């Protein structure tokens, strides 16, 4: 059977009332474009949003990094941008860093995650979308779900899961090309942890089953400010994860989100925020945050998608959300101070540079 590819391509091309959520007309424009122009090219699609970001999930037989698929999504975002401008939406076309498409959306602004798979008899997978944070936000949940029996009971109970997983980790500080390392769990979990503890620099790009050789995870790795050289919005990553059988169960992948790890992002992309698991199509509010993550579950058969199941739409996650809100309050109590705001190198706005330059001239060196 021909392989099926799942492609998620995501961009912020404008939103209502600041960086809150896309307009209905904008969403419809993107969706209709994919539906019409994707005929004969894609098998199925889903269009949704998390915060101010629109995600296009397509299924097709063209493989990862395919020009036609990437162009379809890029052009859908361009069509959306036109509407965003007409409506006067805020940040219209913000993530489209180039106007002329060439080859592949990687490096052009949108986030991309793709999985080329041999469909199993049943093929359940998860689509994660985060807003007001950056790609390293998935580091800890992935580490725990794929290496720690405290979250993944399969590592003890299921022999094929127990064989472990290979992590492909990217050093995104290197911008000339993709710089990656492959590390095997469980043997190298301390090395994996040593890298993943720094989510601004080292990001999980993919995870592979050692039992079957199959790819289980594909996560987006683009850091916009590394491309544009200046602040153009936070990266708001996306991720695809196959689940069950020889891979972690859906609940094992979801379990670490209980921890609501503190991630970079939030207001002006310059603060630390607990990562709050939210229902699908959730908007942004308080202090342009907190950072949020949604997760939709699907099954796919010969490229045809089921409707989505909204994994964080459950009473259990209401409790976690409440905890995340409390943690958010705690960190917000100290405003701009210390750990509440990101270190200088990660601040997404340049204004402070001028302030510090001006103040530097006013420092005096005291005589002993
Ligand atoms: C963070 C984000 C927002 C904006 C903030 C200011 O990723 O999108 O927090 O940084 O609303 O936005 P501007 O500078 O566009 O007025
Ligand atoms: Mg966003
Ligand atoms: Mg935005």
XYZ file of C-alpha atoms and ligand atoms in Angstrom:
386
model
C 0.000 0.000 0.000
C 1.258 3.483 -0.859
C 2.479 5.489 2.064
C 0.270 8.226 3.466
C 1.663 11.537 4.610
C 0.166 13.645 7.381
C 1.223 17.279 7.031
C 0.449 20.048 9.441
C 1.379 23.549 8.373
C 0.548 26.458 10.677
C 0.741 30.229 10.592
C -0.471 33.341 12.363
C -1.874 35.504 9.584
C -3.940 37.907 11.632
C -6.400 38.004 14.453
C -9.224 39.890 16.098
C -8.616 42.400 18.865
C -4.844 41.904 19.120
C -3.346 38.415 19.178
C -6.508 36.628 20.329
C -7.961 34.449 17.580
C -8.528 34.472 13.821
C -11.853 35.739 12.487
C -14.499 33.330 11.229
C -14.149 34.750 7.710
C -10.405 34.242 7.791
C -10.782 30.622 8.853
C -13.400 29.993 6.193
C -11.195 31.559 3.529
C -8.254 29.308 4.426
C -10.471 26.226 4.664
C -12.271 26.899 1.364
C -8.970 27.475 -0.392
C -7.601 24.128 0.781
C -10.873 22.387 -0.098
C -11.071 23.843 -3.631
C -7.433 23.987 -4.708
C -6.522 20.767 -2.939
C -8.813 18.694 -5.178
C -6.851 15.869 -6.802
C -3.828 16.673 -4.630
C -4.849 15.929 -1.058
C -7.020 13.112 0.277
C -8.445 14.918 3.289
C -7.904 17.966 5.487
C -8.739 19.644 8.781
C -8.471 23.359 9.495
C -8.595 24.711 13.046
C -7.001 27.235 15.344
C -5.332 27.583 18.718
C -5.007 31.182 19.903
C -4.059 33.341 16.922
C -2.642 30.484 14.833
C -4.379 28.622 12.029
C -3.334 25.026 11.383
C -3.938 23.145 8.163
C -3.709 19.367 8.488
C -3.685 17.555 5.140
C -3.364 13.888 4.218
C -1.874 12.912 0.858
C 0.495 10.538 -0.941
C 3.161 13.057 -1.916
C 5.615 12.520 0.956
C 7.113 15.010 3.407
C 8.430 18.359 2.179
C 6.405 18.179 -1.038
C 6.388 21.441 -3.005
C 2.767 21.147 -4.148
C 1.434 20.475 -0.666
C 3.505 23.243 0.896
C 2.483 25.668 -1.850
C -1.193 24.796 -1.369
C -0.967 25.713 2.315
C 1.216 28.769 1.733
C -1.221 30.035 -0.912
C -4.157 29.335 1.424
C -2.413 31.542 3.996
C -1.801 34.206 1.332
C -5.506 34.118 0.396
C -6.289 34.390 4.110
C -3.897 37.312 4.504
C -5.810 39.200 1.806
C -9.002 38.788 3.815
C -7.197 39.607 7.069
C -6.064 42.884 5.483
C -9.565 43.621 4.169
C -10.990 43.071 7.626
C -8.220 45.079 9.253
C -7.218 42.143 11.436
C -4.206 42.702 13.639
C -0.881 41.264 12.401
C -2.270 40.372 8.948
C 0.190 38.048 7.217
C 2.539 38.266 10.218
C 4.143 34.819 9.890
C 4.613 34.899 6.115
C 8.156 36.203 6.108
C 8.450 35.996 2.323
C 5.890 36.810 -0.369
C 7.275 34.525 -3.084
C 6.979 30.802 -2.411
C 9.973 28.691 -3.357
C 10.031 24.953 -2.864
C 9.151 24.393 0.772
C 7.611 26.503 3.546
C 10.495 25.682 5.910
C 12.304 28.925 6.597
C 9.432 31.025 5.240
C 7.677 31.520 8.567
C 4.981 28.832 8.953
C 5.568 25.925 11.322
C 5.634 22.450 9.755
C 5.414 18.889 11.086
C 5.007 15.918 8.760
C 4.790 12.147 9.136
C 5.118 9.804 6.176
C 3.652 6.507 7.323
C 2.688 3.024 6.347
C -0.818 3.030 7.859
C -1.391 0.370 10.499
C -4.709 -1.528 10.561
C -5.922 1.241 12.826
C -3.907 4.452 12.819
C -4.660 6.734 15.770
C -2.634 9.945 15.968
C -2.585 13.237 17.836
C -2.237 16.748 16.494
C -0.808 19.255 18.979
C -0.970 23.014 18.479
C 0.512 25.476 20.962
C 0.265 29.256 21.150
C 2.284 31.960 22.912
C 5.288 29.701 23.289
C 8.114 28.185 21.263
C 9.035 24.718 19.930
C 10.983 23.687 23.038
C 7.628 23.587 24.865
C 7.211 19.965 23.789
C 10.637 18.862 25.093
C 9.646 17.830 28.598
C 6.286 16.177 27.761
C 8.019 14.164 25.014
C 10.923 13.182 27.232
C 8.563 11.941 29.947
C 6.140 10.169 27.610
C 8.907 8.261 25.809
C 11.378 7.526 28.619
C 9.651 7.575 31.997
C 7.503 4.705 33.323
C 5.945 7.203 35.747
C 4.009 8.458 32.702
C 4.391 5.611 30.228
C 3.316 2.327 31.815
C 4.025 0.652 28.458
C 7.753 0.969 29.156
C 7.167 -1.696 31.834
C 4.142 -3.550 30.499
C 4.461 -3.683 26.712
C 7.596 -5.485 25.386
C 7.690 -3.595 22.063
C 7.348 -0.242 23.827
C 10.038 -1.341 26.281
C 12.555 -1.644 23.451
C 12.711 2.127 23.635
C 12.848 5.036 21.229
C 15.367 7.102 19.299
C 15.265 10.858 19.789
C 16.389 13.143 16.975
C 17.244 16.498 18.560
C 18.027 19.693 16.682
C 20.401 22.464 17.747
C 18.426 25.458 16.453
C 21.194 27.912 17.318
C 22.890 26.672 14.132
C 21.003 28.455 11.349
C 22.957 27.555 8.179
C 21.400 24.076 7.961
C 19.650 21.524 10.170
C 22.108 20.357 12.852
C 20.840 17.178 14.507
C 21.919 14.424 16.881
C 20.302 10.989 17.338
C 20.231 9.556 20.862
C 18.717 6.256 21.985
C 16.516 5.855 25.048
C 16.766 4.343 27.602
C 20.603 3.988 27.352
C 21.208 7.684 26.804
C 18.445 9.314 28.801
C 20.898 11.439 30.763
C 22.388 12.807 27.535
C 18.889 13.404 26.177
C 17.951 15.233 29.384
C 21.180 17.268 29.271
C 20.109 18.655 25.893
C 16.359 18.962 26.428
C 16.793 20.951 29.645
C 17.637 23.897 27.333
C 14.449 24.246 25.258
C 15.525 27.486 23.571
C 18.433 25.772 21.865
C 17.746 22.024 21.654
C 14.406 20.843 20.309
C 13.023 17.368 19.686
C 12.555 17.098 15.925
C 11.366 13.496 15.729
C 11.103 10.254 17.707
C 11.386 6.751 16.263
C 10.382 3.316 17.560
C 13.351 0.992 18.061
C 11.049 -2.032 17.877
C 9.580 -1.245 14.456
C 11.875 1.443 13.013
C 8.810 3.621 12.427
C 8.578 7.346 13.014
C 6.259 8.103 15.927
C 6.671 11.866 16.405
C 7.256 14.807 14.130
C 7.537 18.243 15.761
C 8.093 21.665 14.241
C 11.453 23.264 14.927
C 11.322 26.680 13.257
C 12.388 29.609 15.415
C 11.162 32.728 13.645
C 13.639 35.104 15.149
C 16.495 32.883 13.997
C 15.180 33.297 10.450
C 14.089 36.907 10.455
C 16.845 38.125 12.793
C 14.287 40.129 14.733
C 11.061 39.663 16.684
C 8.188 38.626 14.426
C 5.981 36.803 16.911
C 6.506 33.670 18.953
C 6.891 30.375 17.111
C 3.836 28.582 18.416
C 4.811 25.013 17.528
C 2.807 22.093 16.143
C 3.388 18.356 16.470
C 2.052 15.029 15.238
C 2.272 11.892 17.420
C 1.181 8.370 16.446
C -0.153 6.380 19.379
C -1.111 2.910 20.708
C 0.088 -0.646 20.133
C 3.910 -0.504 19.745
C 3.901 3.224 20.498
C 2.891 5.016 23.722
C -0.873 5.023 24.351
C -2.733 8.281 23.806
C -3.115 8.695 27.578
C 0.631 8.140 28.081
C 1.418 10.918 25.611
C -1.092 13.206 27.361
C -0.046 12.365 30.938
C 2.949 14.783 31.207
C 0.712 17.759 30.303
C -0.618 17.409 33.843
C 2.646 19.020 34.975
C 1.913 22.279 33.109
C 5.668 22.868 32.690
C 6.834 26.475 32.668
C 7.770 27.500 29.126
C 8.989 30.603 27.310
C 6.428 32.879 25.650
C 3.378 34.610 27.136
C 3.170 38.418 26.850
C 5.405 39.844 24.082
C 7.031 36.435 23.775
C 9.250 37.513 26.642
C 7.979 35.797 29.791
C 7.767 32.420 31.446
C 4.372 30.776 31.667
C 2.888 27.450 32.727
C 1.708 25.554 29.638
C -2.062 25.242 29.983
C -3.784 22.340 28.160
C -6.898 23.775 26.467
C -9.901 22.718 24.410
C -9.835 23.063 20.645
C -10.277 26.523 19.145
C -9.406 28.262 22.424
C -8.507 31.948 22.245
C -5.901 33.983 24.141
C -6.749 36.390 26.926
C -5.084 37.313 30.232
C -1.654 38.970 29.704
C -1.608 37.485 26.170
C -1.504 34.057 27.693
C -0.865 31.888 29.529
C 0.879 29.694 26.952
C -1.649 27.142 25.720
C -1.584 23.749 24.041
C -4.459 21.910 22.372
C -4.497 18.299 21.237
C -6.886 16.697 18.782
C -7.016 12.930 18.287
C -7.874 11.381 14.919
C -7.874 8.033 13.202
C -6.869 7.891 9.549
C -7.745 5.177 7.046
C -6.309 5.330 3.524
C -5.809 9.026 4.128
C -9.412 9.688 5.192
C -9.660 11.394 8.570
C -12.308 10.739 11.202
C -13.763 13.734 12.999
C -11.454 14.896 15.766
C -11.744 13.944 19.433
C -10.777 16.863 21.651
C -8.431 15.253 24.183
C -8.242 18.148 26.664
C -12.045 18.567 26.689
C -12.629 16.440 29.773
C -13.396 17.204 33.457
C -9.909 15.998 34.479
C -8.286 18.738 32.426
C -10.606 21.374 33.946
C -8.822 20.626 37.211
C -5.401 20.884 35.534
C -6.426 24.178 33.918
C -7.369 25.543 37.307
C -3.971 24.539 38.668
C -2.262 26.135 35.665
C -4.228 29.349 36.283
C -3.043 29.364 39.907
C 0.577 28.825 38.858
C 0.167 31.588 36.314
C -1.003 33.897 39.094
C 2.034 32.951 41.171
C 4.550 33.807 38.474
C 2.684 36.959 37.442
C 2.921 38.237 41.035
C 6.551 39.131 40.359
C 5.815 40.911 37.076
C 9.022 41.703 35.196
C 11.363 40.438 37.875
C 13.887 37.599 37.622
C 12.474 34.268 36.491
C 9.132 35.826 35.468
C 10.720 37.429 32.415
C 13.027 35.670 29.952
C 16.789 36.256 29.985
C 18.145 39.072 27.851
C 19.101 36.761 24.923
C 15.523 35.550 24.589
C 13.669 38.836 24.894
C 11.670 39.230 21.735
C 11.506 43.019 21.728
C 14.515 45.255 21.058
C 13.355 48.235 23.130
C 15.319 47.246 26.192
C 18.575 47.298 24.181
C 18.219 51.052 23.630
C 17.339 51.606 27.282
C 20.403 49.692 28.446
C 22.662 51.492 25.935
C 21.425 54.861 27.125
C 21.817 53.888 30.777
C 25.289 52.486 30.172
C 26.532 55.998 29.357
C 25.269 57.199 32.717
C 27.123 54.599 34.795
C 30.192 55.852 36.621
C 33.080 53.832 37.966
C 33.630 54.749 41.601
C 37.148 55.514 42.757
C 38.459 53.124 45.412
C 3.246 37.099 21.930
C 2.251 37.943 21.296
C 1.733 39.110 22.024
C 2.303 40.397 21.501
C 1.745 41.625 22.245
C 2.222 42.930 21.657
O 3.668 36.100 21.075
O 1.865 37.717 20.175
O 1.968 38.998 23.391
O 3.699 40.354 21.592
O 0.354 41.619 22.173
O 1.943 42.915 20.320
P 2.362 44.072 19.318
O 3.836 44.332 19.507
O 2.036 43.474 17.988
O 1.501 45.247 19.688
Mg 0.401 32.635 17.959
Mg 0.820 35.730 17.034
